[in-house]
Coordinates of C-alpha atoms in Angstrom, one line a residue:
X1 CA 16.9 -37.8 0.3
X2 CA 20.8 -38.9 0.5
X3 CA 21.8 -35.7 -0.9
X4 CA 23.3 -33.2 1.4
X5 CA 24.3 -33.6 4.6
X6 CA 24.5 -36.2 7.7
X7 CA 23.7 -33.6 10.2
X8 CA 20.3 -32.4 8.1
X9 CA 17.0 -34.9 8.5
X10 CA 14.9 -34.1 5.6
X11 CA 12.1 -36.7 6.4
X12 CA 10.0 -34.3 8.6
X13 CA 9.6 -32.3 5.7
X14 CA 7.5 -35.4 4.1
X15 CA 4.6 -35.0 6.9
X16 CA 1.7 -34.6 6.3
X17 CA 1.5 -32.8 10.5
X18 CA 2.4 -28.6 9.5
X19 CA 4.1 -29.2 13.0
X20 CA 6.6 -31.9 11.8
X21 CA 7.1 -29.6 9.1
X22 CA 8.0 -26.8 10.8
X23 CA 10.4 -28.0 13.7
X24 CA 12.2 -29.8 10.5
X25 CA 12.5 -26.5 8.6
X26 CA 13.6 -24.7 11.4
X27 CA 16.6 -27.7 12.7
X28 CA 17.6 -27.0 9.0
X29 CA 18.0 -23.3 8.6
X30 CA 20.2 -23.6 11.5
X31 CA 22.0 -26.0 9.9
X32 CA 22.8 -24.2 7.0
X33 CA 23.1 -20.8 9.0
X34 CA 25.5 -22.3 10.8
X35 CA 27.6 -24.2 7.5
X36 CA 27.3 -20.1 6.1
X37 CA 28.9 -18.8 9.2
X38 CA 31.4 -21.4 9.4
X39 CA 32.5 -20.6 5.8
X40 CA 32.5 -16.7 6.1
X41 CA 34.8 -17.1 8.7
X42 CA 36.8 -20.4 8.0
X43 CA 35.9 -21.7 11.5
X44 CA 35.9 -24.7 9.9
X45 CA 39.3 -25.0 8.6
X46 CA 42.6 -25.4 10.5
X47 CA 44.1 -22.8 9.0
X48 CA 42.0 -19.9 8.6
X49 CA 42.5 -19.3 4.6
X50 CA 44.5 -16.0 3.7
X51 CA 42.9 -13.2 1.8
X52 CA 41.3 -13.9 -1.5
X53 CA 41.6 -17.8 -1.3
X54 CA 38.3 -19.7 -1.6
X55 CA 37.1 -21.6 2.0
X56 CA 37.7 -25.4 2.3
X57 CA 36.2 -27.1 -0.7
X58 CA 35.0 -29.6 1.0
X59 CA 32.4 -27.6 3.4
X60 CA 31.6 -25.4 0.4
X61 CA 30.9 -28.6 -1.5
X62 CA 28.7 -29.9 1.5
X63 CA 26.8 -26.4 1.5
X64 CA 26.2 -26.2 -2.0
X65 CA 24.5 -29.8 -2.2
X66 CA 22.1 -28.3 1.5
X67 CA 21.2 -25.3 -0.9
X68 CA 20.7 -27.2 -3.9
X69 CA 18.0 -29.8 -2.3
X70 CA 16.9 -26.3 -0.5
X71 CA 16.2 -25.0 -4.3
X72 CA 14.1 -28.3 -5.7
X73 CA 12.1 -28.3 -2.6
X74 CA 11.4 -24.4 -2.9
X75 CA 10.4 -25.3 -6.9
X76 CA 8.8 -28.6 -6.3
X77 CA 7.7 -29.7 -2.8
X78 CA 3.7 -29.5 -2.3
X79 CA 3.8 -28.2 0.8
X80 CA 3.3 -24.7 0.4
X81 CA 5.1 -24.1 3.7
X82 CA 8.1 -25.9 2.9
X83 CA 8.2 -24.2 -0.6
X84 CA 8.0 -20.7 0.8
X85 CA 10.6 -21.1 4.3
X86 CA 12.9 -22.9 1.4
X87 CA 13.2 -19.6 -0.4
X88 CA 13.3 -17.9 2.8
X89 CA 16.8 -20.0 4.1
X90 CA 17.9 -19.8 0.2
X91 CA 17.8 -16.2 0.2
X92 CA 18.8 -15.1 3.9
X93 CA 22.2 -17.3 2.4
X94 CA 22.5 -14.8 0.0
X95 CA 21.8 -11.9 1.8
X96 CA 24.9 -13.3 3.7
X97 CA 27.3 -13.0 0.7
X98 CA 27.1 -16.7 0.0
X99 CA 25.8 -17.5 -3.8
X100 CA 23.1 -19.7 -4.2
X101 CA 21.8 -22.2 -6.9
X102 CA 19.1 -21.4 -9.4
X103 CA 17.5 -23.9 -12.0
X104 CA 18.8 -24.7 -15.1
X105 CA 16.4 -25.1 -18.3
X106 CA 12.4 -24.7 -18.3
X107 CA 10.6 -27.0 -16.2
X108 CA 10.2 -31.1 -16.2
X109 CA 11.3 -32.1 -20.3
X110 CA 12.9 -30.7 -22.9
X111 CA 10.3 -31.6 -25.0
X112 CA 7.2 -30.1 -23.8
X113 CA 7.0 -26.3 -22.9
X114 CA 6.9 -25.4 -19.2
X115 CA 4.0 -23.8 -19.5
X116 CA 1.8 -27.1 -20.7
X117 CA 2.9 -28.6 -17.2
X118 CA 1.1 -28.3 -14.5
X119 CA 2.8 -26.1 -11.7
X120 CA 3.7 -27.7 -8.5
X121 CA 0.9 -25.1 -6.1
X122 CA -2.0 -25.2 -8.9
X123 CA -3.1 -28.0 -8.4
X124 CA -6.7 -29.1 -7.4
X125 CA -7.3 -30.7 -3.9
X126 CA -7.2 -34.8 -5.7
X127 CA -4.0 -33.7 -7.7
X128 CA -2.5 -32.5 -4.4
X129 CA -3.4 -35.7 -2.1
X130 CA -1.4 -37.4 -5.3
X131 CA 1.7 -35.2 -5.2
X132 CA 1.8 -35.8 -1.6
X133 CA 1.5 -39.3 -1.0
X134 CA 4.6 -39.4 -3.9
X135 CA 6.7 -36.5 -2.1
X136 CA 5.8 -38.3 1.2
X137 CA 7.1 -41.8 -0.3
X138 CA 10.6 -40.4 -1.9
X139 CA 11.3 -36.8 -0.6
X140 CA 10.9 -35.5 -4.0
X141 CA 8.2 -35.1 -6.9
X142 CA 10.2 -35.5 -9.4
X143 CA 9.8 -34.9 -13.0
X144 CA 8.4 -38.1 -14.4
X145 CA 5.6 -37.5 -12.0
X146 CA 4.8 -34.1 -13.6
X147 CA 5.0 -35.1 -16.8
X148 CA 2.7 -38.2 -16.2
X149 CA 0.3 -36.0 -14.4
X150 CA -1.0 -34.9 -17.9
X151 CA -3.0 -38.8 -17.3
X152 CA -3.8 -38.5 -13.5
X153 CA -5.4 -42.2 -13.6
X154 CA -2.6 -43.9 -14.6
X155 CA -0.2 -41.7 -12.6
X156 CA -1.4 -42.7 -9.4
X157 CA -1.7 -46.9 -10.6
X158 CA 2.1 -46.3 -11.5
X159 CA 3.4 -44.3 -8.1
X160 CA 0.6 -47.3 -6.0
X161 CA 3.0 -50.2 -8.0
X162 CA 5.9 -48.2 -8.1
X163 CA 6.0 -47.7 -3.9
X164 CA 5.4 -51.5 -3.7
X165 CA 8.0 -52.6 -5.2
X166 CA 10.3 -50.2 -3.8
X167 CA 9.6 -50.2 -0.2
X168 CA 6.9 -52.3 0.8
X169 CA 7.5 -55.8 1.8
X170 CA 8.9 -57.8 -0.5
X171 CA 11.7 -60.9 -1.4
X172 CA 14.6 -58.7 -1.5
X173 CA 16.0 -56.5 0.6
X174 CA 15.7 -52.1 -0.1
X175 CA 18.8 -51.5 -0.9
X176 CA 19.1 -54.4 -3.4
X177 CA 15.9 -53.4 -5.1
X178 CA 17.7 -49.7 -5.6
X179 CA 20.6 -51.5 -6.5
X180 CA 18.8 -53.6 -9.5
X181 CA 17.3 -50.2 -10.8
X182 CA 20.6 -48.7 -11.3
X183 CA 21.4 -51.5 -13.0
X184 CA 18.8 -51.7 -15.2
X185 CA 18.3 -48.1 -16.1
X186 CA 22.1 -48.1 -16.8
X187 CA 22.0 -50.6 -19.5
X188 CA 19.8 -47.8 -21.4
X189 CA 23.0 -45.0 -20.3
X190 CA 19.6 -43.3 -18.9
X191 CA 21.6 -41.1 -16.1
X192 CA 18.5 -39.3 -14.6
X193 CA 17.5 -42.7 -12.8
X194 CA 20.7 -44.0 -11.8
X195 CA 21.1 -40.7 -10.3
X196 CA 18.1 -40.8 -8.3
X197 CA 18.3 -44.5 -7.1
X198 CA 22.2 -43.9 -6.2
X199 CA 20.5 -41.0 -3.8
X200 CA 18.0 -43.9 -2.7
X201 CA 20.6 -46.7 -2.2
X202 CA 23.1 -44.4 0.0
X203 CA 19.9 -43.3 1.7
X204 CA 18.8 -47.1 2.7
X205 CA 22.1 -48.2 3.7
X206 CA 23.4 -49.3 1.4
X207 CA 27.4 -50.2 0.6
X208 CA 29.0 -46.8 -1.3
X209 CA 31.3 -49.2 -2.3
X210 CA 28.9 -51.2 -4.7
X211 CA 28.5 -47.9 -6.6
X212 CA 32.6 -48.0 -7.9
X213 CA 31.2 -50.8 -10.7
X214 CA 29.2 -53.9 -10.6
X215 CA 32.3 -55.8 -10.0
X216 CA 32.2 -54.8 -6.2
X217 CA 28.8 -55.5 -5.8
X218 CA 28.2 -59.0 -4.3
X219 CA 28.2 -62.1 -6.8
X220 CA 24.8 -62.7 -6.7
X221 CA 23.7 -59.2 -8.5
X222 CA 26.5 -59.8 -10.8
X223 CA 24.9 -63.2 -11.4
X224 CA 22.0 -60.8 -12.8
X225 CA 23.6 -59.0 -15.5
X226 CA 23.4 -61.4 -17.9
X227 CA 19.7 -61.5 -17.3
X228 CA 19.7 -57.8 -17.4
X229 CA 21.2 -57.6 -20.7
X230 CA 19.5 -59.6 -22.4
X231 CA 16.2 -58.5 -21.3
X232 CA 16.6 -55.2 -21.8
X233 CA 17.8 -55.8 -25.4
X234 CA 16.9 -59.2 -27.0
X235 CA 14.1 -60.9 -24.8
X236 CA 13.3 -62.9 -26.8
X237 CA 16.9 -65.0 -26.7
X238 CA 16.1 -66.0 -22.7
X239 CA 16.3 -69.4 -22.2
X240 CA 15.1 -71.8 -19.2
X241 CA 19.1 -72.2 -18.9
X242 CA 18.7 -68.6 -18.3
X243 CA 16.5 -69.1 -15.3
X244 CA 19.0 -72.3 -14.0
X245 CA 22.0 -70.3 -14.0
X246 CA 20.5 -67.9 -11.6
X247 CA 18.5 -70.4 -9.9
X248 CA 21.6 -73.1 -9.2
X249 CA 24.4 -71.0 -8.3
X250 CA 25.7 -72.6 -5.1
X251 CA 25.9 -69.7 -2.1
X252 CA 24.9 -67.0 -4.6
X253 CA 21.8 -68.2 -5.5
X254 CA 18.7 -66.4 -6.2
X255 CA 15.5 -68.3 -5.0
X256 CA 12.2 -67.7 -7.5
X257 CA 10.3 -65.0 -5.9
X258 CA 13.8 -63.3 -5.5
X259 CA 14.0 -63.9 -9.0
X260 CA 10.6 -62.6 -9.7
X261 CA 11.0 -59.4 -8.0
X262 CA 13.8 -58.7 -9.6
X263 CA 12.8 -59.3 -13.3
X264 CA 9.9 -57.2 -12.4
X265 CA 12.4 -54.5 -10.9
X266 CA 14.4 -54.7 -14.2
X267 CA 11.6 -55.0 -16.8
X268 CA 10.1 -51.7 -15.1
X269 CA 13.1 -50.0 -15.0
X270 CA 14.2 -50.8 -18.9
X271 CA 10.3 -48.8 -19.4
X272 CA 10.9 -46.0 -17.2
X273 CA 13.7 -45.4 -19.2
X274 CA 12.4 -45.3 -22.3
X275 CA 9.8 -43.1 -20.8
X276 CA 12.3 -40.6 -19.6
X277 CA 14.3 -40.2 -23.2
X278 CA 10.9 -40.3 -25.3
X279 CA 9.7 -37.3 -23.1
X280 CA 12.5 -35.6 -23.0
X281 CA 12.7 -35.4 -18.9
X282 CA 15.3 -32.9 -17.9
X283 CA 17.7 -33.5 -14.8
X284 CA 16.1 -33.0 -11.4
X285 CA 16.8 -29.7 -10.0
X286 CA 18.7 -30.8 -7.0
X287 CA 21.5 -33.2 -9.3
X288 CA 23.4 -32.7 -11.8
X289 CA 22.5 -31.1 -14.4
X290 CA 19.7 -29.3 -12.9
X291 CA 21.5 -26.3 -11.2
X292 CA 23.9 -24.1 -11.2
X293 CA 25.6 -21.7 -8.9
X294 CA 27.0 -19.2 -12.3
X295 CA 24.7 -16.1 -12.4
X296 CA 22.5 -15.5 -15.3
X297 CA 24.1 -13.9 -18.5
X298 CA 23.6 -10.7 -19.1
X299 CA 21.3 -11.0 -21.9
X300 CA 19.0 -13.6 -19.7
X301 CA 18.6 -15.6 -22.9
X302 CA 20.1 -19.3 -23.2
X303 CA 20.3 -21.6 -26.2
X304 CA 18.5 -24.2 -24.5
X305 CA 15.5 -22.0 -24.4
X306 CA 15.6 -23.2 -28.2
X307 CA 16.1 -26.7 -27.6
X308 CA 13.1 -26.5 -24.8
X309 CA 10.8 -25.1 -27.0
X310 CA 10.0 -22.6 -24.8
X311 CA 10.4 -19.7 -27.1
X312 CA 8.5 -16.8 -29.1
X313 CA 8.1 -18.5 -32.3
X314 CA 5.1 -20.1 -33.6
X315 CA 5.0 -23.5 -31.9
X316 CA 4.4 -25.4 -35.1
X317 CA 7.4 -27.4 -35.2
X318 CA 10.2 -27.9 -37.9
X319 CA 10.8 -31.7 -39.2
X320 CA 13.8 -32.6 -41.0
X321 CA 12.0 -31.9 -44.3
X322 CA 11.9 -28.2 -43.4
X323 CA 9.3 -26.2 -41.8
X324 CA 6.0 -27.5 -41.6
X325 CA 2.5 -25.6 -41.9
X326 CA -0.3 -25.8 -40.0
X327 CA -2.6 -26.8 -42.6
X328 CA -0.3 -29.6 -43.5
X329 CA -0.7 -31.5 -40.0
X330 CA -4.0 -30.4 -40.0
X331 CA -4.7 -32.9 -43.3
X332 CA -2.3 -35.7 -41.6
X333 CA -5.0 -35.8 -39.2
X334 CA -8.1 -36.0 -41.6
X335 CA -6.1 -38.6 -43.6
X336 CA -5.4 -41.0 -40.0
X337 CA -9.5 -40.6 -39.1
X338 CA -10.3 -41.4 -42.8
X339 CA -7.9 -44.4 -42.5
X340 CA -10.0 -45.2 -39.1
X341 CA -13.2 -44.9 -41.1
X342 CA -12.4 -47.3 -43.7
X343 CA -10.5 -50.1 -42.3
X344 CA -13.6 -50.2 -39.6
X345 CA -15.9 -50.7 -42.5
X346 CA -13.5 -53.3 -44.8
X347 CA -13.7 -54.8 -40.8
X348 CA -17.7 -54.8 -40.9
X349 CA -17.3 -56.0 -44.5
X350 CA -14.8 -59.4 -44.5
X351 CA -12.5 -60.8 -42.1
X352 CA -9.1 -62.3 -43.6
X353 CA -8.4 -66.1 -42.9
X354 CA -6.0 -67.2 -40.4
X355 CA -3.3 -67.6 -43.1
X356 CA -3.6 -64.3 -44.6
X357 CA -3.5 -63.2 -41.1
X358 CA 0.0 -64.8 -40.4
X359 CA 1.4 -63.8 -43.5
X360 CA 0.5 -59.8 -42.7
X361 CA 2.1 -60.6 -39.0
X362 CA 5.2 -61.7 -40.9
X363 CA 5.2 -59.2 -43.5
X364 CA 5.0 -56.5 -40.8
X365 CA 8.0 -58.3 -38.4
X366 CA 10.0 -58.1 -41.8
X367 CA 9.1 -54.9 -42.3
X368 CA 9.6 -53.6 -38.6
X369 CA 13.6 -54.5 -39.2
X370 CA 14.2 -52.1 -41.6
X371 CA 12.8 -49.0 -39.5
X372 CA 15.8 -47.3 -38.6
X373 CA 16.3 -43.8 -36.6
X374 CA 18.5 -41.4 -38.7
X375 CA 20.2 -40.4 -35.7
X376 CA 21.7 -44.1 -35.6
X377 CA 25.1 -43.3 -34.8
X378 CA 26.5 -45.6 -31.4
X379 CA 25.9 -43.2 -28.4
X380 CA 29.0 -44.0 -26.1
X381 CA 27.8 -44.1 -22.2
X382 CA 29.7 -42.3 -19.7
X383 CA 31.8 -44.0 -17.1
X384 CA 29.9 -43.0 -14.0
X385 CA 26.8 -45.0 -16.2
X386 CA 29.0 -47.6 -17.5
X387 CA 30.4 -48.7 -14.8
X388 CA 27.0 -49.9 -13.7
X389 CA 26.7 -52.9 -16.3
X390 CA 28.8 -54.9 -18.1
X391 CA 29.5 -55.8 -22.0
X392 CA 28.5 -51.9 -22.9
X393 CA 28.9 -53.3 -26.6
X394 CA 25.9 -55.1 -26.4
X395 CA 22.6 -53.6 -27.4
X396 CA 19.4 -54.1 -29.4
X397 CA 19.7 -56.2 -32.7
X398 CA 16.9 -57.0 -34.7
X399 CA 15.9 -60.9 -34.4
X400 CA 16.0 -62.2 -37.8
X401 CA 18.8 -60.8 -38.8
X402 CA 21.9 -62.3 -40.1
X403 CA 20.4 -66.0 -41.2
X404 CA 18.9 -65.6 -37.2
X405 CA 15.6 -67.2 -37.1
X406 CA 13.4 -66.7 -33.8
X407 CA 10.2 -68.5 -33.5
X408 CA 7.3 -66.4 -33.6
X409 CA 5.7 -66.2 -29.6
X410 CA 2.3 -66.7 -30.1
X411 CA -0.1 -64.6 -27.3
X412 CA -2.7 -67.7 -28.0
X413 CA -0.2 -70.3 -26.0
X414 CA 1.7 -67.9 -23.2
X415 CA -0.2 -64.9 -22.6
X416 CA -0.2 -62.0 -19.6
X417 CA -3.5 -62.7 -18.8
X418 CA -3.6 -66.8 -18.2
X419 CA -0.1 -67.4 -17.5
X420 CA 2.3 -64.6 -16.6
X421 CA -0.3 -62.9 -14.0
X422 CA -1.1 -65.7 -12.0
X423 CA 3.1 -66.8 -11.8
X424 CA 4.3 -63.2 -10.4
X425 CA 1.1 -62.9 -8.1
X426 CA 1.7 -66.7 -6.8
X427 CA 5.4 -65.7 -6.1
X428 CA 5.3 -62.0 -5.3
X429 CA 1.9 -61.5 -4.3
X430 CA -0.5 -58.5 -4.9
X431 CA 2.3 -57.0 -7.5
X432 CA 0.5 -59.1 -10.0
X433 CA -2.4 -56.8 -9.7
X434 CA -1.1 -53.8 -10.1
X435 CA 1.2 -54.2 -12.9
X436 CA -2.2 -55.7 -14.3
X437 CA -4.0 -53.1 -13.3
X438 CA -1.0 -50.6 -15.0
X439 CA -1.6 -52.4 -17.9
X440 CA -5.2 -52.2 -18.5
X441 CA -5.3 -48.3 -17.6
X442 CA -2.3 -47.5 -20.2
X443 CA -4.1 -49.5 -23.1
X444 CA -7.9 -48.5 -22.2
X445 CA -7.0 -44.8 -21.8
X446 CA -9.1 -42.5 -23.8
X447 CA -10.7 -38.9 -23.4
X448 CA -11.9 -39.7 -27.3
X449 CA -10.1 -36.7 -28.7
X450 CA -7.8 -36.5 -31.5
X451 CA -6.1 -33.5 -31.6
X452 CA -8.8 -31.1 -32.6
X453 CA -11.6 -34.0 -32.9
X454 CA -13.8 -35.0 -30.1
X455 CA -15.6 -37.9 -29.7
X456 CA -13.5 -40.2 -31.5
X457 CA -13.1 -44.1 -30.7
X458 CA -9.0 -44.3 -30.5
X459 CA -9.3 -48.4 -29.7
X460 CA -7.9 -49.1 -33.2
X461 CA -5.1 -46.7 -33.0
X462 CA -4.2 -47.8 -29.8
X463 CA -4.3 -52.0 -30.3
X464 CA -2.1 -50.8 -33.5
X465 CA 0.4 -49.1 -31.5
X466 CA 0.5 -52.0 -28.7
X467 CA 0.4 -54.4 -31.2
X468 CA 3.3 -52.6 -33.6
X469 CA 5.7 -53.0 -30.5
X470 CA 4.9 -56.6 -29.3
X471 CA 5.3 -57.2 -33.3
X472 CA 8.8 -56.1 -33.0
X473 CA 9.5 -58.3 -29.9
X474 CA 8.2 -61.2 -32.3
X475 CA 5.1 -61.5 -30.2
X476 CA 1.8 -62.5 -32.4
X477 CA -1.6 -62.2 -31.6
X478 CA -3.7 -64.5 -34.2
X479 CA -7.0 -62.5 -33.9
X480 CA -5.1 -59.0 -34.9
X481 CA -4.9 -58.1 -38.7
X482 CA -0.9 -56.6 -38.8
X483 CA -2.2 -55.1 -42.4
X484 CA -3.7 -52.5 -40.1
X485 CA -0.3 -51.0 -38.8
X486 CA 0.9 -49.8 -42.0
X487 CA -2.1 -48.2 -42.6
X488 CA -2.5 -46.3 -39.1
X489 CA 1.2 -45.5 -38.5
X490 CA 3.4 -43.7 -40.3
X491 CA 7.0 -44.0 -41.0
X492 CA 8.6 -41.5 -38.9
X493 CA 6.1 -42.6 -36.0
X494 CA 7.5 -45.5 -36.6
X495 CA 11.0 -44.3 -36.3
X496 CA 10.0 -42.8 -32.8
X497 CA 8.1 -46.3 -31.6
X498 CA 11.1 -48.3 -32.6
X499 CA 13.4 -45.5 -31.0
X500 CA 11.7 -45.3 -27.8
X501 CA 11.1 -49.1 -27.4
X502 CA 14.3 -50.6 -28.5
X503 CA 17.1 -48.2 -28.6
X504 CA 15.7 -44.9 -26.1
X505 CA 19.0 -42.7 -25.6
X506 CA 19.0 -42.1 -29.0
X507 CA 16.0 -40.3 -29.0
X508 CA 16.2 -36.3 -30.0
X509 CA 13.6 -34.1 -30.0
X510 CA 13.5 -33.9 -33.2
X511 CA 12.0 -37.1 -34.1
X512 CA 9.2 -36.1 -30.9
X513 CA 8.3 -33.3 -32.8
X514 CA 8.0 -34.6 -36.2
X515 CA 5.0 -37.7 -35.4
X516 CA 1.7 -36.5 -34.8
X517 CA 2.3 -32.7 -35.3
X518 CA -0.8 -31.6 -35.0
X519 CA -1.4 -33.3 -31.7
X520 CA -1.6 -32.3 -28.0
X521 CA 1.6 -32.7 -26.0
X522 CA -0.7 -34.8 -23.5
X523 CA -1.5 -37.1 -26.3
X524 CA 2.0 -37.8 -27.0
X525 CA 2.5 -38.3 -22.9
X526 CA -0.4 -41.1 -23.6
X527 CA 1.7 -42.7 -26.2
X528 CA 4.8 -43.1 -24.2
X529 CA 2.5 -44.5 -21.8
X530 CA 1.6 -46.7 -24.1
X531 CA 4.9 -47.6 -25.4
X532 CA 6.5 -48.5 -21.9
X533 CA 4.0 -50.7 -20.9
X534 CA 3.9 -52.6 -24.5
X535 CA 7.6 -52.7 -23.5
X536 CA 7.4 -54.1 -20.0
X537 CA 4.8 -56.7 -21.1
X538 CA 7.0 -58.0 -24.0
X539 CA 10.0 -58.1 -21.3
X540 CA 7.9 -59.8 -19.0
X541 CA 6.3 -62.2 -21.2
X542 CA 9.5 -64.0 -22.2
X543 CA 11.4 -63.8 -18.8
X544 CA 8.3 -65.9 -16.9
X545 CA 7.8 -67.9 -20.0
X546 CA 11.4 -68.8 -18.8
X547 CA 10.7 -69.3 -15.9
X548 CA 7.2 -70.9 -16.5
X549 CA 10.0 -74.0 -18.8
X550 CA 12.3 -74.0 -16.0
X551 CA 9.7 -75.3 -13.6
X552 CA 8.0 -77.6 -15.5

C-alpha cells in the first residue's frame, strides 16, 4: 500500500462498491498517463535531457514502483475489474514506448508448482468473500494467503487473528505493532515480511527514520530486542528478570498488556517465518524480487523454472540419495500406516509407567540434539535485514548442550489451556480466543487422507509431530509416549521439522522434497501449519510463564 507514489490513493481499489473501484482506477490511469507523458518528454526535469540520455532517474524510479503495484494487482487483486483495467493502464504504458514490469518465477513458492495453487479468478463464491475481506484489510493478497488457501478453515482463523492484532484496537500503537514484526521476522533474515511490514509502517505513519537500524528507533523497542532474541531462539532461557527489565525501565517502560501484545506480535511473527522458508514463498510481485523490467530471453526458458519445479519432467522428486521411484515412496507410505496400525494396538495392549514414560521423553530430547540439516553452513543476513536486530551472531543452540542443563517444562504445571489463555485474554482481550481457536484448527485438521489412502485417522501422526517440536523446546507432556516419535517420523522429516522450527532460512527445497514424497503438496501446507503453531505455542508458553513468575 506504501509502495508507489504520494499522488496515487490505492485504498478505493479495496471496496467492496464497483463505484469506488472505478473512480480509483480511473484517478490512477491519469496518474500514470500523466508520469508517461512527463517522462517522454522530460517535462519533468529542468533540463530537458539531450538525445539518447535516460529521463530523470528519479521519476522513472517513481513510475516503475506505480507499474509494478499496477502488475501484482493485475495478477492478484480479486476484483475482476481492477485485474482487467490494471492490464489495461499497464499496456496502454507500453503502447506509449515506456517498458513495463512482468513477474519473475511461477506463482506463490518455489516449492509447489503453480499449477497446484489456486488462481486468483477461480475461485468459488466462499473462497472469494475470503480473498476479499484479506485484499480489503492490506491492499494485497499476498502469497502466504494463497498457499494457506490449500486449508481454507484455518486460513480464514489466521487472516480473523492476524487483522486483530494488526489494526484493530489494541495496547500499542499501528505503527509500533508493524515495527515489532520487522523486528521479529528479521531475527529469522526472513526478507519477504520485513519487506511487507516496511510498506505497512511507511503506510501508517510511521518514522522512515526507524527503518536505518534499531538503533534510531525509540528506546523502548530497543528495550525489546533482548526479548526478541531470545524468544525467537532459546525460549526456554526467559527469565522473570526478563519480564522486569522491560517492565521497570523508568520513561521507557513497557506496561503488561503492552508487553503482551507484543510477545504475541513477536511469537507470531518468528512462525510466519518459518512458514514462509518451509513453503518456499517467493517475493511478492510488486517488491523486490518479484519483477523485473528486462524482457524475456530469447529462448523463454529460465533456470528457475528448475528450481520451481514447474517443469516437464516427471514430478517425482530427486533426494540427495539420487533419484527416487515411485514405487519406493509408495512402500514409505505402507510402512508409516503399518507403523500406525501397530503402535495403536501395543496402545490397546499395555500402557508404559510414568517412569518409562519420562525416560522415552528424555531419550527423545537427547536424541532431538543430534538432528542436524546438512545444509548447516551459517547463512550471513543482509544489511538491509540486519540492520533490523541486534547481536546477528546469536541463533538457535540446542539446550543441553555444553554441560547446559535446562529443566524439563512440564505441560501438567503451566499449560496453554489453564494458564497462558486466560493471562493474554485477561490483558489483551479477545486475542486469547483466536490464537486458541488457531491452535485447535491447525492440530484437529484432517480430511483423513494419506496420500493415496482415504479414510485414515491421522491423530497419532499429528500429536507426534506437535509433540516432536514441543519436545525440542524441552516441553513434556506426561500422558504422551515420546517412544512413538521415532517410530512415526523419519530422519530426514526430522531434519525438515528441526529446520523449519529452529533454524528456517536454511531451509532448501531439497530437504521439502525429500520427506513425505509420495504425499500431496497440500498435505505438506498442513504440516507447516502444524509446525508454526507447535512453534508459537512453545514461544508463548515460556514468555507468559515469565510473566505469570513476574507477577506473582
Amino acid at each position: 500500500m506504501a509502495e508507489g507514489d504520494s499522488e496515487v490513493r490505492w485504498d478505493g481499489l479495496c471496496s467492496r462498491d464497483p463505484s469506488t473501484r472505478e473512480t480509483a482506477l480511473e484517478s490512477i490511469r491519469q496518474t500514470v498517463l500523466r508520469k508517461t507523458e512527463d517522462l517522454r518528454w522530460g517535462r519533468e526535469a529542468p533540463l530537458r535531457p539531450p538525445d539518447g540520455l535516460s529521463p530523470p532517474a528519479a521519476s522513472l524510479d517513481g513510475l516503475n514502483r506505480l507499474l509494478a503495484h499496477l502488475l501484482m494487482l493485475s495478477k492478484r487483486c480479486p476484483f475482476k475489474d481492477v485485474r482487467e483495467k490494471s492490464e489495461f493502464i499497464l499496456k496502454s504504458v507500453q503502447e506509449l514506448g515506456i517498458r513495463i514490469p512482468r513477474p519473475l518465477g511461477h506463482g506463490p513458492s518455489r516449492f509447489i508448482p503453480e499449477k497446484e495453487i489456486l488462481q486468483v479468478g477461480s475461485e468459488d463464491a466462499q473462497m472469494h468473500s475470503l480473498f476479499a475481506d484479506s485484499f480489503a484489510a492490506l491492499g494485497r493478497l499476498d502469497n502466504i494467503t494463497l498457499v494457506m488457501v490449500f486449508h481454507p478453515q484455518y486460513l480464514e482463523s489466521f487472516l480473523k487473528t492476524q487483522h486483530y492484532l494488526l489494526q484493530m484496537d489494541g495496547p500499542l500503537p499501528l505503527h509500533f505493532r508493524h515495527y515489532i514484526g520487522i523486528m521479529a521476522a528479521a531475527r529469522h533474515q526472513c526478507s519477504y515480511l520485513v519487506n511487507l511490514h516496511v510498506n505497512d509502517f511507511l503506510h501508517v505513519g510511521g518514522d522512515p527514520k526507524w527503518l536505518n537500524g534499531l538503533e534510531n528507533a525509540p528506546q523502548k523497542l530497543q528495550n525489546l530486542g533482548e526479548l526478541n532474541k531470545v524468544l525467537a531462539h532459546r525460549p526456554w532461557l526467559i527469565t522473570k528478570e526478563h519480564i522486569e527489565g522491560l517492565l521497570k525501565a523508568e520513561e521507557h517502560s513497557w506496561s503488561l498488556a503492552e508487553l503482551v501484545h507484543a510477545v504475541v506480535l513477536l511469537t507470531h511473527y518468528h512462525s510466519l517465518a518459518s512458514f514462509t522458508f518451509g513453503c518456499g514463498i517467493s517475493p511478492e510481485i510488486h517488491c523486490d524480487g518479484g519483477h523485473t523490467f528486462r524482457p524475456p530471453s530469447v529462448s523463454n526458458y529460465c533456470i528457475c523454472d528448475i528450481t520451481n519445479g514447474n517443469h516437464s519432467m516427471d514430478e517425482m522428486q530427486v533426494n540427495s540419495a539420487g533419484n527416487v521411484s515411485v514405487s519406493d515412496s509408495f512402500f514409505e507410505v505402507e510402512a508409516l500406516m503399518e507403523k500406525m496400525r501397530q503402535l495403536q494396538e501395543c496402545r490397546d495392549e499395555e500402557e508404559a509407567s510414568q517412569e518409562e514414560m519420562a525416560s522415552r521423553f528424555e531419550i527423545e530430547k537427547r536424541e532431538s540434539m543430534f538432528v542436524f540439516s546438512s545444509d548447516d553452513e551459517e547463512v550471513t543476513p543482509a544489511r538491509d535485514v540486519s540492520r533490523h536486530f541486534e547481536d546477528t551472531s546469536y541463533g538457535y543452540k540446542d539446550f543441553s548442550r555444553h554441560g547446559m542443563h535446562v529443566p524439563t517444562f512440564r505441560v501438567q504445571d503451566y499449560c496453554w489451556e489453564d494458564h497462558g489463555y486466560s493471562l493474554v485474554n485477561r490483558l489483551y482481550p479477545d486475542v486469547g480466543q483466536l490464537i486458541d481457536e488457531k491452535f485447535h484448527i491447525a492440530y484437529n485438521l484432517t480430511y483423513n487422507t494419506m496420500a493415496m489412502h482415504k479414510d485414515v485417522d491421522t491423530s497419532m501422526l499429528r500429536r507426534a509431530i506437535w509433540n516432536y517440536i514441543h519436545c525440542m523446546f524441552g516441553i513434556r507432556y506426561d500422558d504422551y509416549d515420546y517412544g512413538e516419535i521415532n517410530q512415526l517420523l523419519d530422519r530426514s522429516f526430522k531434519v525438515y521439522i528441526k529446520t523449519v522450527v529452529c533454524t528456517p532460512e536454511k531451509v532448501t527445497k531439497r530437504m521439502y522434497d525429500s520427506f513425505w514424497r509420495q504425499f500431496k503438496h497440500s498435505e505438506k501446507v498442513h504440516v507447516n501449519l502444524l509446525l508454526i503453531e507447535a512453534r508459537m505455542q512453545a514461544e508463548l508458553l515460556y514468555a507468559l510463564r515469565a510473566i505469570t513468575r513476574y507477577m506473582t
